[in-house]
Amino acid sequence: MPALLDVDQLRTFIAIVESGSFTKAADVVHKTQSAVSMQMKRLEERLERSIFARDGRASKLTEDGERLLDYARRIVRLNVEAVAAFTDAELSGRVRLGVPDDYVDRYLPEIMARFSRAYPGAELSVICEPTVDLVVRIDAGELDLAIATNCDSTRATEIFRRERLLWVTSNRHSIHIEERLPLALGRPSCSWRRMALEALEAIARPYRLLYSSSNAGAVAAAVLAGLAVSVLPESGLRPGMRVLNPADGFPELPSCRIGLLRNALERSALADALAEHIISSLDNLSEAARAAE
């Protein structure tokens, strides 16, 4: 009987892929870089295949590595669900979660429902603020977990989702054809705002910033009212919105990375359990969305 794959090695493998390097993955899985390298060496020996191809300092997946990634994610998720089935009832207490309002309407109900069913004795405290504010709270130890919608490359973030960033307008108005484009965007610290303005400046498209808010609902309201164009991730699209593409004169935008930030000062089994439920919930919603396409 062939030897089984090591789940811990697969978790480290996923962390390397999602974070982009062995060094950042070491922070995510709380191991030394040498331990991470040794795990990957043993995983390659077990598979008798190379899963990483060196490209300067970066580590890119080989074709076999790409094949392994989907299996690794499914194996790790199933392992977590199996363990949770026998330990969920034992966990109780309070866990503090930070969520940007971009994700509240569409994803938070599913996350809360799954978590509440699994841990009826747990108290979930939710704070809704922009990612930049949630990062400050995480660093100050005021949150156990935070969903970050604008992940940078300088933090140990567990990236679990990527989404296209899209230009959006009202499907009942033609505000996007105005010569000087009216915009509704986040506050100056918002990376989506920076991406949008840089893209317009690159094609010399005149614009005026008509509305600025850190609240996703306020920005969406300006779009739906036909007052301005904005940029949103796929998950932020709402009925009544129309996506603008290069055929409409709007350049492609970079994708945004969604990830989890953890409190490095204090870890808890309940926070770890919530993290797994968040990732599982969003994976399930992604699969449902793909099936509906």
Short mmCIF file of C-alpha atoms in Angstrom, two decimals, residues 5-6 8-18 22 36-55 58-72:
data_model
loop_
_atom_site.label_atom_id
_atom_site.label_comp_id
_atom_site.label_asym_id
_atom_site.label_seq_id
_atom_site.Cartn_x
_atom_site.Cartn_y
_atom_site.Cartn_z
CA LEU A 5 0.57 12.32 1.77
CA ASP A 6 1.37 14.33 4.89
CA ASP A 8 1.00 19.29 7.34
CA GLN A 9 3.28 19.28 4.29
CA LEU A 10 0.28 20.03 2.08
CA ARG A 11 -0.73 22.97 4.30
CA THR A 12 2.79 24.36 3.98
CA PHE A 13 2.70 23.81 0.22
CA ILE A 14 -0.55 25.79 -0.04
CA ALA A 15 0.92 28.58 2.11
CA ILE A 16 3.94 28.87 -0.21
CA VAL A 17 1.70 29.12 -3.27
CA GLU A 18 -0.63 31.67 -1.72
CA PHE A 22 9.06 30.13 1.25
CA VAL A 36 9.52 24.72 5.29
CA SER A 37 12.22 23.85 2.75
CA MET A 38 12.70 20.42 4.31
CA GLN A 39 8.95 19.74 4.18
CA MET A 40 8.85 20.55 0.48
CA LYS A 41 11.89 18.39 -0.19
CA ARG A 42 10.18 15.45 1.51
CA LEU A 43 6.93 16.11 -0.35
CA GLU A 44 8.77 16.07 -3.69
CA GLU A 45 10.54 12.85 -2.67
CA ARG A 46 7.19 11.28 -1.78
CA LEU A 47 5.70 12.26 -5.16
CA GLU A 48 8.92 11.59 -7.04
CA ARG A 49 8.21 14.81 -8.92
CA SER A 50 9.45 18.40 -8.77
CA ILE A 51 6.65 20.71 -7.71
CA PHE A 52 8.61 24.00 -7.70
CA ALA A 53 10.75 25.55 -10.43
CA ARG A 54 13.18 28.21 -9.27
CA ASP A 55 12.91 31.59 -11.01
CA ALA A 58 10.69 33.39 -6.66
CA SER A 59 9.33 29.84 -6.56
CA LYS A 60 6.93 29.00 -9.36
CA LEU A 61 4.90 25.84 -9.66
CA THR A 62 5.78 23.18 -12.18
CA GLU A 63 3.03 21.48 -14.12
CA ASP A 64 2.99 18.74 -11.48
CA GLY A 65 2.82 21.39 -8.76
CA GLU A 66 -0.25 22.91 -10.41
CA ARG A 67 -1.89 19.48 -10.46
CA LEU A 68 -1.08 18.92 -6.80
CA LEU A 69 -2.52 22.26 -5.65
CA ASP A 70 -6.17 21.35 -6.20
CA TYR A 71 -5.72 17.98 -4.46
CA ALA A 72 -3.87 19.64 -1.58
#
